[in-house]
XYZ file of C-alpha atoms in Angstrom:
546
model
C 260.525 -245.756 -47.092
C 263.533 -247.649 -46.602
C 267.500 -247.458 -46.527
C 269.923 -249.579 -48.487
C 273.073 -249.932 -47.047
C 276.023 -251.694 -48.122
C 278.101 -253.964 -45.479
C 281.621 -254.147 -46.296
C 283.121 -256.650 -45.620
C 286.807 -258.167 -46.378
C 286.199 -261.372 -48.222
C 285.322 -262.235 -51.208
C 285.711 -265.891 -51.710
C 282.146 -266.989 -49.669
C 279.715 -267.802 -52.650
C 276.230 -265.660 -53.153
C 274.389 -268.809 -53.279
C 274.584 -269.016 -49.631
C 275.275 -267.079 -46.629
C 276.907 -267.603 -43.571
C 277.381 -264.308 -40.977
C 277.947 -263.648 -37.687
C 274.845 -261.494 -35.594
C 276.320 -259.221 -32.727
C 273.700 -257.802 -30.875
C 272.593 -255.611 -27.702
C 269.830 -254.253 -25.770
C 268.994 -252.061 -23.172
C 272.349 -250.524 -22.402
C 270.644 -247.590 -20.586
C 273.952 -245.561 -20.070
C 275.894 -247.541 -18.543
C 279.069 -245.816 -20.019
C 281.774 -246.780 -17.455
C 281.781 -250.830 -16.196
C 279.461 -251.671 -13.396
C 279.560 -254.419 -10.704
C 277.439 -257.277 -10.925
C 274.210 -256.256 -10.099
C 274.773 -253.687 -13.181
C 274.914 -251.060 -11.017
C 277.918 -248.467 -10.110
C 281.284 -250.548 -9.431
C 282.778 -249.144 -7.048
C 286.281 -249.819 -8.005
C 287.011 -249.304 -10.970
C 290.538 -251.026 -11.060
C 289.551 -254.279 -9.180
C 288.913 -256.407 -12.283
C 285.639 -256.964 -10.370
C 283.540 -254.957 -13.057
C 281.813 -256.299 -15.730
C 280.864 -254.286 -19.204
C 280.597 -250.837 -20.332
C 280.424 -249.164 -23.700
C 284.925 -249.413 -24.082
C 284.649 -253.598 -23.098
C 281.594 -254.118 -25.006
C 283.186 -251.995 -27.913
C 286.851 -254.159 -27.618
C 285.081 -257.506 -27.552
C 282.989 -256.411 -30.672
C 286.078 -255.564 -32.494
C 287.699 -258.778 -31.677
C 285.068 -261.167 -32.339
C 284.687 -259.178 -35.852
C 287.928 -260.268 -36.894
C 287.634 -263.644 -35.563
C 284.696 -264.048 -37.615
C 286.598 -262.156 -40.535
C 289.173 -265.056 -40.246
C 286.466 -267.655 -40.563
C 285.373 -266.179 -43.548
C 282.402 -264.901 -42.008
C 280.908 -260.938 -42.526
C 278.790 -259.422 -39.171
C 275.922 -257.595 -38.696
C 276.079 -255.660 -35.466
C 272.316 -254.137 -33.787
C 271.286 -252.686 -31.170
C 267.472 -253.152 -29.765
C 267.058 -249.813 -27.822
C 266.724 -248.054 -24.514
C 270.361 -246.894 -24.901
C 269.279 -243.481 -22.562
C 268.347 -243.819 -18.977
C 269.826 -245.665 -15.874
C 272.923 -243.550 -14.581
C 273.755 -240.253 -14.035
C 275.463 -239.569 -17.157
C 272.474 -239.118 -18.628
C 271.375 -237.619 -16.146
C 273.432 -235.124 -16.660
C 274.085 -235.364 -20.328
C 270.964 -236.381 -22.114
C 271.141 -237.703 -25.842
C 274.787 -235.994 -26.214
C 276.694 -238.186 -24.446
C 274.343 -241.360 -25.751
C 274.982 -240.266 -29.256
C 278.706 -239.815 -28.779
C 279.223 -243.423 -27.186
C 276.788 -245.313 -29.814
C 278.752 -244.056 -32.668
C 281.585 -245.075 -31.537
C 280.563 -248.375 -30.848
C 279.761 -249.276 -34.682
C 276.375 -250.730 -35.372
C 274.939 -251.378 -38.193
C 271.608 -250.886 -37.094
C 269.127 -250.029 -34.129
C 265.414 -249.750 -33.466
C 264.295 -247.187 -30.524
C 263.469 -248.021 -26.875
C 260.576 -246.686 -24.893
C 263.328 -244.671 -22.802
C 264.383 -243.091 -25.778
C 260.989 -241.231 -25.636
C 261.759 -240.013 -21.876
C 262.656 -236.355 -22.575
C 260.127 -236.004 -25.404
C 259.777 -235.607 -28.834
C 262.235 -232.583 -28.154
C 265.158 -235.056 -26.527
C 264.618 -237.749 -29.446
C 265.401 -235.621 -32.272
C 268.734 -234.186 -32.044
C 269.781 -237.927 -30.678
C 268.308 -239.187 -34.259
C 270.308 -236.883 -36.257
C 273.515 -237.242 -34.330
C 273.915 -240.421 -34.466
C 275.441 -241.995 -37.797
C 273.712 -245.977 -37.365
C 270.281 -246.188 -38.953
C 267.264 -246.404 -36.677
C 264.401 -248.476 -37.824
C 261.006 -248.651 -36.661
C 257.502 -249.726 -38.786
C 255.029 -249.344 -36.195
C 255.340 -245.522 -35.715
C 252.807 -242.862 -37.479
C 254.387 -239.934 -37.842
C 252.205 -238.320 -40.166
C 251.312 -235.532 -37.249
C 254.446 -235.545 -35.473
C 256.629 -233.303 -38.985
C 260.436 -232.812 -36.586
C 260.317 -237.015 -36.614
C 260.492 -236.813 -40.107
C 264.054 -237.601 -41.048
C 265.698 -239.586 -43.185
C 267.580 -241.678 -40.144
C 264.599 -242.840 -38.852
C 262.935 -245.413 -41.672
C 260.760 -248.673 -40.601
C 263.656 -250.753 -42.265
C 267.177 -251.106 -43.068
C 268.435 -253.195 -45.765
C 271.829 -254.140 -45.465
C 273.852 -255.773 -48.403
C 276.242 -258.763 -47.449
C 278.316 -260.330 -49.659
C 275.440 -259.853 -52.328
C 272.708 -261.026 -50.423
C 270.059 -258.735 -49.543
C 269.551 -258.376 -45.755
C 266.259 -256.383 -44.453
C 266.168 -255.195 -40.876
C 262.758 -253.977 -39.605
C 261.922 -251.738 -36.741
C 259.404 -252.203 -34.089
C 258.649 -250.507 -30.334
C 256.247 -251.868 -27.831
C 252.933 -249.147 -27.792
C 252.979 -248.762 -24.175
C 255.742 -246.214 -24.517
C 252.456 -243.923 -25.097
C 251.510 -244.388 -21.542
C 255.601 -244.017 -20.162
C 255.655 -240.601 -22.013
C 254.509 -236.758 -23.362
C 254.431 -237.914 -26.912
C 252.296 -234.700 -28.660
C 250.540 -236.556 -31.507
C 252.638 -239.861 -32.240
C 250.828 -242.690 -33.291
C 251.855 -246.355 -32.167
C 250.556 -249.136 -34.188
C 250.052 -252.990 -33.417
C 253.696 -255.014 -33.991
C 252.775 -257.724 -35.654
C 250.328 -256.075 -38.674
C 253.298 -253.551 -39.124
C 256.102 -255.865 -39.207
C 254.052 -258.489 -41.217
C 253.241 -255.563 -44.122
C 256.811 -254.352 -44.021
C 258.091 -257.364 -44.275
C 256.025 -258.339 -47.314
C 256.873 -255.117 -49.313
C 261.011 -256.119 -48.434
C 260.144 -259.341 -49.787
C 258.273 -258.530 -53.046
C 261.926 -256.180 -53.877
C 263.980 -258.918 -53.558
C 265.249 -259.137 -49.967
C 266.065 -263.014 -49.095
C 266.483 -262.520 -45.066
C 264.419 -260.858 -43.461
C 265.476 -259.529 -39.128
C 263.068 -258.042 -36.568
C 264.517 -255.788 -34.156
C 262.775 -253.950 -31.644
C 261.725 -253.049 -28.166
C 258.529 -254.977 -26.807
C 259.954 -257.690 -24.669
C 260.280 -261.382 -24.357
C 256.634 -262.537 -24.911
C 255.900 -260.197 -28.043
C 259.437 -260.947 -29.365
C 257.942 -265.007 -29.375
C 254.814 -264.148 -30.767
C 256.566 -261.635 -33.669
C 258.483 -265.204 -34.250
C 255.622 -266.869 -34.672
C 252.904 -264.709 -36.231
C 254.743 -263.000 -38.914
C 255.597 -265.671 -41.822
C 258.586 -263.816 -43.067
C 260.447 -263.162 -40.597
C 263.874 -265.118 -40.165
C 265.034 -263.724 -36.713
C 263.650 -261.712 -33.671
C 266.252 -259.663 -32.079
C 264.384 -257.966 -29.166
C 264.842 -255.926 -25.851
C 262.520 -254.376 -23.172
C 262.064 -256.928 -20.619
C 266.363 -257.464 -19.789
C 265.920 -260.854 -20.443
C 269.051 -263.664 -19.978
C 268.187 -266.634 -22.251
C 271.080 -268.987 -22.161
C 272.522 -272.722 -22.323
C 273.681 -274.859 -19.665
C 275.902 -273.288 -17.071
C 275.594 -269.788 -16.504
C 278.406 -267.895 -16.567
C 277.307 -265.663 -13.627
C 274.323 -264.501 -11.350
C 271.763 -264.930 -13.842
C 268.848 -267.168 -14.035
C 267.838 -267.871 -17.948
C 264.572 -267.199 -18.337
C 264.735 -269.412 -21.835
C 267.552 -271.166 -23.727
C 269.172 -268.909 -26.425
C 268.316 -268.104 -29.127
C 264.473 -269.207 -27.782
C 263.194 -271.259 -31.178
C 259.639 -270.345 -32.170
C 258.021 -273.109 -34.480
C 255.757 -271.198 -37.090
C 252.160 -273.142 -37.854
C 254.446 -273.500 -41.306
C 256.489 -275.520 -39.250
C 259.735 -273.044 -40.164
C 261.544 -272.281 -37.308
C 262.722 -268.597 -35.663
C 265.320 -267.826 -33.245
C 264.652 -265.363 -30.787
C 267.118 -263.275 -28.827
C 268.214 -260.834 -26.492
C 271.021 -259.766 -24.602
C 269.892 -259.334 -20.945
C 270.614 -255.512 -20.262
C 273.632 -252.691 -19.134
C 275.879 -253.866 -20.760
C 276.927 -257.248 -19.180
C 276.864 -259.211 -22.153
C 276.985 -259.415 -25.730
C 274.877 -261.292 -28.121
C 277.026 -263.288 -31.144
C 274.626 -265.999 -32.759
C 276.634 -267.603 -35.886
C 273.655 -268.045 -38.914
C 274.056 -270.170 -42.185
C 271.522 -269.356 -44.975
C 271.128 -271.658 -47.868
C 270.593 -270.286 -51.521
C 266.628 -269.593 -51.123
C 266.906 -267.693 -47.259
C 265.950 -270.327 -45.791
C 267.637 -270.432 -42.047
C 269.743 -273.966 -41.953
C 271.615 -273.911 -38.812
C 272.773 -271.210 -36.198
C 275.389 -271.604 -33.022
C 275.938 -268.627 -30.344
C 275.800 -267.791 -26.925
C 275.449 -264.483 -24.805
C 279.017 -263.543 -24.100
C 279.632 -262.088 -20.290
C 281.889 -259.250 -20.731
C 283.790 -259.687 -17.203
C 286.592 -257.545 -15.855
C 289.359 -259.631 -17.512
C 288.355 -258.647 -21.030
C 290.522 -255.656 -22.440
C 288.428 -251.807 -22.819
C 288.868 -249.479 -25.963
C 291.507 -246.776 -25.141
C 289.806 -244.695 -27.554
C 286.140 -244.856 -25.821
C 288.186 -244.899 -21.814
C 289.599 -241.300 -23.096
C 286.618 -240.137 -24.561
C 284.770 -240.675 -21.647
C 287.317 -239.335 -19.038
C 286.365 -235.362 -19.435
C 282.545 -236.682 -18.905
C 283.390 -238.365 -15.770
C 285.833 -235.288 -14.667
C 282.741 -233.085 -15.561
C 280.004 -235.227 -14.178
C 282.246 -235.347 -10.463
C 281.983 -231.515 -10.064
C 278.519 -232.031 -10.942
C 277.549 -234.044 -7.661
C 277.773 -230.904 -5.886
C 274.692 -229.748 -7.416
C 271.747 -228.833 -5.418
C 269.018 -231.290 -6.011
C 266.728 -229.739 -3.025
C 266.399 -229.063 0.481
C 264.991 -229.996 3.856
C 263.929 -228.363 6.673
C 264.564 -231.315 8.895
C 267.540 -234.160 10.009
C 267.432 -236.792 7.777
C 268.303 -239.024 10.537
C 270.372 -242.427 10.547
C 272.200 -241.485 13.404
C 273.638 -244.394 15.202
C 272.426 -246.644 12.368
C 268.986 -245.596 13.805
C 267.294 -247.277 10.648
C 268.381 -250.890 11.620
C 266.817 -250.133 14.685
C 263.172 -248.748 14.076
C 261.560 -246.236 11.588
C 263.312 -243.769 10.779
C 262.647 -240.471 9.026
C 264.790 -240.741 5.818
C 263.860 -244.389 5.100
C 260.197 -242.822 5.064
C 261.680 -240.359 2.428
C 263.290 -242.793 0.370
C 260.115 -245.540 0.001
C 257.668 -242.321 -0.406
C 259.814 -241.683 -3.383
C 259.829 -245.066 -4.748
C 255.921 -245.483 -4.857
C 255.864 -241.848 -6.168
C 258.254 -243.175 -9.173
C 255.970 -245.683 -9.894
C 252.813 -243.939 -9.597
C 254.171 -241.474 -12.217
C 255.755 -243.178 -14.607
C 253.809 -246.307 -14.545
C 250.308 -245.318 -15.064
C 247.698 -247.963 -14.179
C 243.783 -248.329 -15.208
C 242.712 -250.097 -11.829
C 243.358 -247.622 -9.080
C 245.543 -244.299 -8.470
C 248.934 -246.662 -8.899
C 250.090 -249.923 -9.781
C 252.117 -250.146 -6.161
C 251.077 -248.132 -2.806
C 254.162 -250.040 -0.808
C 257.184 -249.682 -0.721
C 260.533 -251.074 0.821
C 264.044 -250.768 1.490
C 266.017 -252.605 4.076
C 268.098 -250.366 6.540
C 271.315 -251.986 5.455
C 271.242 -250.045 2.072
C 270.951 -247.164 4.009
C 274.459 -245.618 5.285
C 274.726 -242.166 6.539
C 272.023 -239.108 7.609
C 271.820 -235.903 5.739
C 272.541 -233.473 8.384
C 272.598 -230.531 6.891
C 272.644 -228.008 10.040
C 276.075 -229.070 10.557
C 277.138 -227.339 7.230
C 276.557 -223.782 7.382
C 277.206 -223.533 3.351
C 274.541 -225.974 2.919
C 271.597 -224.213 4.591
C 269.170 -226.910 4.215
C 270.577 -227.672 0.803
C 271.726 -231.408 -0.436
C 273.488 -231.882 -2.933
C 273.464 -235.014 -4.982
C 276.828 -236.344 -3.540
C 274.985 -236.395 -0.284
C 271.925 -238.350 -1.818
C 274.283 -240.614 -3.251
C 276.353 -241.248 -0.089
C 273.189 -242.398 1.843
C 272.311 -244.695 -1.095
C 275.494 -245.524 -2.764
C 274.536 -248.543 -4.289
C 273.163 -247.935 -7.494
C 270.340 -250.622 -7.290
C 267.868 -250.653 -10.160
C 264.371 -250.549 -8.833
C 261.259 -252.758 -8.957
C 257.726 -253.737 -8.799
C 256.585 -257.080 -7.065
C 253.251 -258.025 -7.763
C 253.259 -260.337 -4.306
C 251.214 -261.915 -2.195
C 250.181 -260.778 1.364
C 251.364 -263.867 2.858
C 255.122 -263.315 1.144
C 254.690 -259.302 2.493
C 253.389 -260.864 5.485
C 256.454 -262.958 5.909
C 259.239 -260.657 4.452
C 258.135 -258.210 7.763
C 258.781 -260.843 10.011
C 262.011 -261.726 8.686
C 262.667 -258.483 8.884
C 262.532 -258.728 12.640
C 263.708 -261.991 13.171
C 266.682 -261.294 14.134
C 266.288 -258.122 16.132
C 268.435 -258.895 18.997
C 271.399 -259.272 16.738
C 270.566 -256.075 15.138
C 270.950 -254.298 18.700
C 273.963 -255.737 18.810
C 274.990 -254.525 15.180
C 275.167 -258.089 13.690
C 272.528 -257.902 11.157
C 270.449 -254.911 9.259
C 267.135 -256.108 7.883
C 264.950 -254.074 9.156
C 262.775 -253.112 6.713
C 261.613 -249.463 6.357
C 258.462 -249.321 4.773
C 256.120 -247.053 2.584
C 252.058 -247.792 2.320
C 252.278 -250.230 5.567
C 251.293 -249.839 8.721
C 252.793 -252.651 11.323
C 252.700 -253.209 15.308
C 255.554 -255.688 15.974
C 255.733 -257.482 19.558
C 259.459 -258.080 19.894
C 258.820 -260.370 23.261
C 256.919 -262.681 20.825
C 259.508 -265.695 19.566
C 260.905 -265.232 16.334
C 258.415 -265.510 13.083
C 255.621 -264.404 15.470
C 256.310 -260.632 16.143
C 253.922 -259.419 13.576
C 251.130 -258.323 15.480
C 248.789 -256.387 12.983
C 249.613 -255.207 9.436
C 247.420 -252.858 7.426
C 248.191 -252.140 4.120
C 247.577 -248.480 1.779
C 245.055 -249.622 -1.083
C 245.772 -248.870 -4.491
C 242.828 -250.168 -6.981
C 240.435 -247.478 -4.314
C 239.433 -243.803 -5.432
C 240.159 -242.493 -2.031
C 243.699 -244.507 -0.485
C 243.020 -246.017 3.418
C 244.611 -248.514 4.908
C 243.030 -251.759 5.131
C 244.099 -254.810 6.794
C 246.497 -256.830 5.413
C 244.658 -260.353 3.287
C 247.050 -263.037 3.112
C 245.348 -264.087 -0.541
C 245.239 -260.490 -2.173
C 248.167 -259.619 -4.556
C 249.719 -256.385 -3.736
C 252.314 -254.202 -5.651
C 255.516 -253.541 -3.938
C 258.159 -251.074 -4.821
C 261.876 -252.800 -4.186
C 265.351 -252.156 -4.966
C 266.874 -255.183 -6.686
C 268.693 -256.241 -4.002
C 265.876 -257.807 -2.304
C 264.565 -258.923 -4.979
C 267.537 -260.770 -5.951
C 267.506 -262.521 -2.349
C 270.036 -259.953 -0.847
C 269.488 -260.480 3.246
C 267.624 -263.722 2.646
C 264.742 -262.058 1.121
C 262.556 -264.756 -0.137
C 260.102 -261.767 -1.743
C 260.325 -262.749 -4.838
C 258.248 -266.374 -4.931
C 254.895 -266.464 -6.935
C 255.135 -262.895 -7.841
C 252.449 -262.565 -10.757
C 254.585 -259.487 -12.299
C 257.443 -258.025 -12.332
C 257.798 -254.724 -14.083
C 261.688 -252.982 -13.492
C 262.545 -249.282 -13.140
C 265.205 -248.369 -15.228
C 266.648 -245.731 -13.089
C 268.954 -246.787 -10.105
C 267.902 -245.988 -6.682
C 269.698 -242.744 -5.783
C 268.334 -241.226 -8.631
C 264.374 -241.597 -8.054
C 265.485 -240.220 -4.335
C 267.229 -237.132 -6.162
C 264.437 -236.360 -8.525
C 261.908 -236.920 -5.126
C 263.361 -234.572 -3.508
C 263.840 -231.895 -6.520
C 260.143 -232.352 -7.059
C 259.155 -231.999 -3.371
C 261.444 -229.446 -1.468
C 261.564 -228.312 1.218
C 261.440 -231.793 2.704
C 260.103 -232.315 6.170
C 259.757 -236.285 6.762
C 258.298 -237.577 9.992
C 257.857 -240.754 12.187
């Protein structure tokens, strides 16, 4: 089954032998509601001009570069690519409400669904589906034993209707969402074969252009491009990949020029996009069709949506009762401990310390729960955080209405950062030489200078501080994760180990150098303070050691 739907659009002088139209697009937005800083997490002023994106910018800058395109003479299609839940707290605390709230307002035309979209269940998908007024497409779903997913708003295709020329949007999500959630008895199917048979049957009824959107990242996005004859354009999400031209605009590194052009064995040509993630920027690729379909020329680039750029009024007082809401809400309980959470003093800088124990614990349990793995109990037994990002202790025998208790304002004052979270696949020579640089420096961290100690999870490690600097390592042995039973072995300087890191150091944050030859890279997409919270929910009372 699929859904006609006709694109207005305020001209009528372009001819139907050819068409020219402007693609908006976005991907992995995961919540991000209110602007963030660079780094796409929480910005901490949110007056400073210093924030980038969120759903009122993003939804301004859509409007305006509508009518731009309107006064060009040119109609737009606007999609989204998924994973529009997840990442903040406001879903956190408001689940597919609040997502399908914000994404009507913003407009689309059309979207496919994100893994994330899967991460309350069948149960938190449903109500999102029929809330929200923009089509959802997907064609490599089998719902045949899954009856509540059986709604008219979810369809493998769209086919939109521009200026007389029949446009056909088809749906796809990347299978491993099976492994990333409870899915009952949903069936996912291959991409490619589903896409390629959709897009046949849109073809044989008429439908001249023919857009993929969906959710299985960068390399499958190429290889949709490429495999599947009649497909026009790939408009894809998943991986938060920047593809751009020439001088970035900010702190991104393209990972491929944009739109990425696939050569078919036809020789016909694809572009391929995406729009990196949270909201930073928005897609706008400018398409010319001739008379036949056939794709003659395109023109675009990712646009940053920086703090200079006006917000929506509408969506700014929409959101305010959320935020006003979401504010008492901190104050929740998320658990307890029967212990100091200690980083008195800035003990952390200093040496291990209890609560930097807590907080790598929890990022290896995130991964070993939500990123199952074949070879071994987890895909990363180490973790790491330097003590920088760590700023206050939870003391919570100073409180007498506490009682143990912390609340999430307290989680989020030791970690206020908002740093999305990864896995390194690294080498133990790069861990080998991330722990001394985590050292070298030591005297100046007495002294209060520097914080990069780093406070580890899945490592044990005997530093000699009277050594000379990039020699204190003395032994390092590391918690295995492809064994049945988890030891600690010594540390191999050839073996590739996953490491659990907040972005931060990844990004090169206290001259970090972790990220060279990594073989992998596979991103969280919930920010720091919020794997600690749902740690400690799952684990209380909590009673860390040293």
């Amino acid at each position: 089954m699929f859904v006609f739907v006709l694109l207005l659009v305020a001209m009528s002088s372009i001819a139907v032998a050819e068409l020219n139209f402007l693609l908006l697009h976005t991907n992995d937005m995961h919540a991000r509601f209110q602007q963030t800083d660079k780094y796409s997490g929480i910005c901490g002023n949110m007056t400073s001009g210093l924030c980038y994106g969120g759903f009122a910018r993003l939804h301004a800058e859509a409007v305006r570069r509508k009518q731009e395109a309107a006064n060009k003479g040119l109609p737009t299609i606007f999609l989204n690519a998924g994973d529009s839940y997840q990442g903040t707290p406001f879903y956190t605390f408001y689940k597919w409400r609040i997502v399908a709230t914000f994404v009507n307002l913003l407009g689309m035309n059309v979207m496919s669904l994100g893994n994330h979209e899967f991460d309350d269940g069948i149960p938190g998908l449903v109500p999102y589906i029929k809330a929200v007024s923009t089509p959802i497409v997907c064609s490599n779903l089998n719902i045949s034993q899954v009856p509540e997913l059986k709604l008219p708003q979810l369809t493998p295709s769209v086919v939109l209707t521009v200026n007389g020329t029949k446009i056909g949007v088809i749906g796809y999500l990347t299978p491993e969402t099976k492994y990333l959630a409870t899915l009952q008895n949903l069936e996912f199917l291959d991409e490619i074969p589903s896409i390629r048979l959709e897009a046949q049957r849109l073809r044989s009824q008429g439908v001249n252009i023919l857009i993929a959107l969906g959710h299985s990242g960068y390399p499958k996005d190429m290889e949709i491009a490429r495999e599947v004859e009649d497909i026009d354009i790939v408009v894809g999400g998943h991986t938060h990949t920047f593809l751009y031209n020439g001088t970035t605009p900010d702190i991104e590194e393209p990972k491929g020029p944009y739109p990425t052009v696939v050569t078919q064995p036809s020789g016909k040509q694809v572009p391929v996009v995406q729009a990196y993630f949270a909201t930073k920027y928005l897609g706008y690729l400018e398409l010319h069709f001739d008379s036949n379909g056939n794709l003659k020329s395109f023109d675009g680039a990712p646009i940053l949506l920086s703090g200079d750029m006006p917000e929506d009024t509408v969506i700014l007082k929409t959101l305010e009762p959320y935020v006003q809401n979401m504010s008492a809400t901190t104050h929740q309980i998320m658990g307890y401990t029967s212990v100091l959470l200690d980083n008195d003093n800035t003990k952390c800088k200093l040496a291990e310390c209890n609560i930097g124990n807590l907080i790598t614990d929890s990022y290896v349990d995130y991964a070993t729960r939500h990123y199952p793995t074949s070879e071994g109990w987890t895909p990363a037994a180490i973790g790491v955080t330097q003590a920088g990002g760590i700023r206050a202790s939870i003391n919570t025998k100073t409180n007498s209405n506490h009682n143990g208790s912390i609340p999430l304002e307290d989680i989020m004052t030791v970690i206020p950062w908002g740093d999305k979270i990864l896995i390194l696949n690294m080498s133990g020579s790069v861990l080998l030489e991330a722990l001394e640089h985590s050292v070298a420096r030591y005297e100046d961290t007495i002294t209060g200078h520097v914080s990069e100690f780093l406070q580890v999870s899945g490592i044990r490690v005997v530093y000699d501080m009277a050594r000379p600097s990039g020699h204190r390592v003395v032994t390092v042995s590391v918690l295995c994760a492809d064994c049945s039973v988890p030891v600690y072995k010594p540390l191999e300087l050839d073996m590739y180990y996953g490491v659990v890191v907040p972005d931060f150091l990844a990004l090169g944050g206290d001259n970090f150098l972790i990220s060279r030859n990594v073989t992998n890279t596979t991103m969280f997409d919930v920010v720091d303070y919020m794997v600690f919270a749902n740690y400690i929910e799952a684990h209380s009372p909590v009673y860390p050691a040293v």
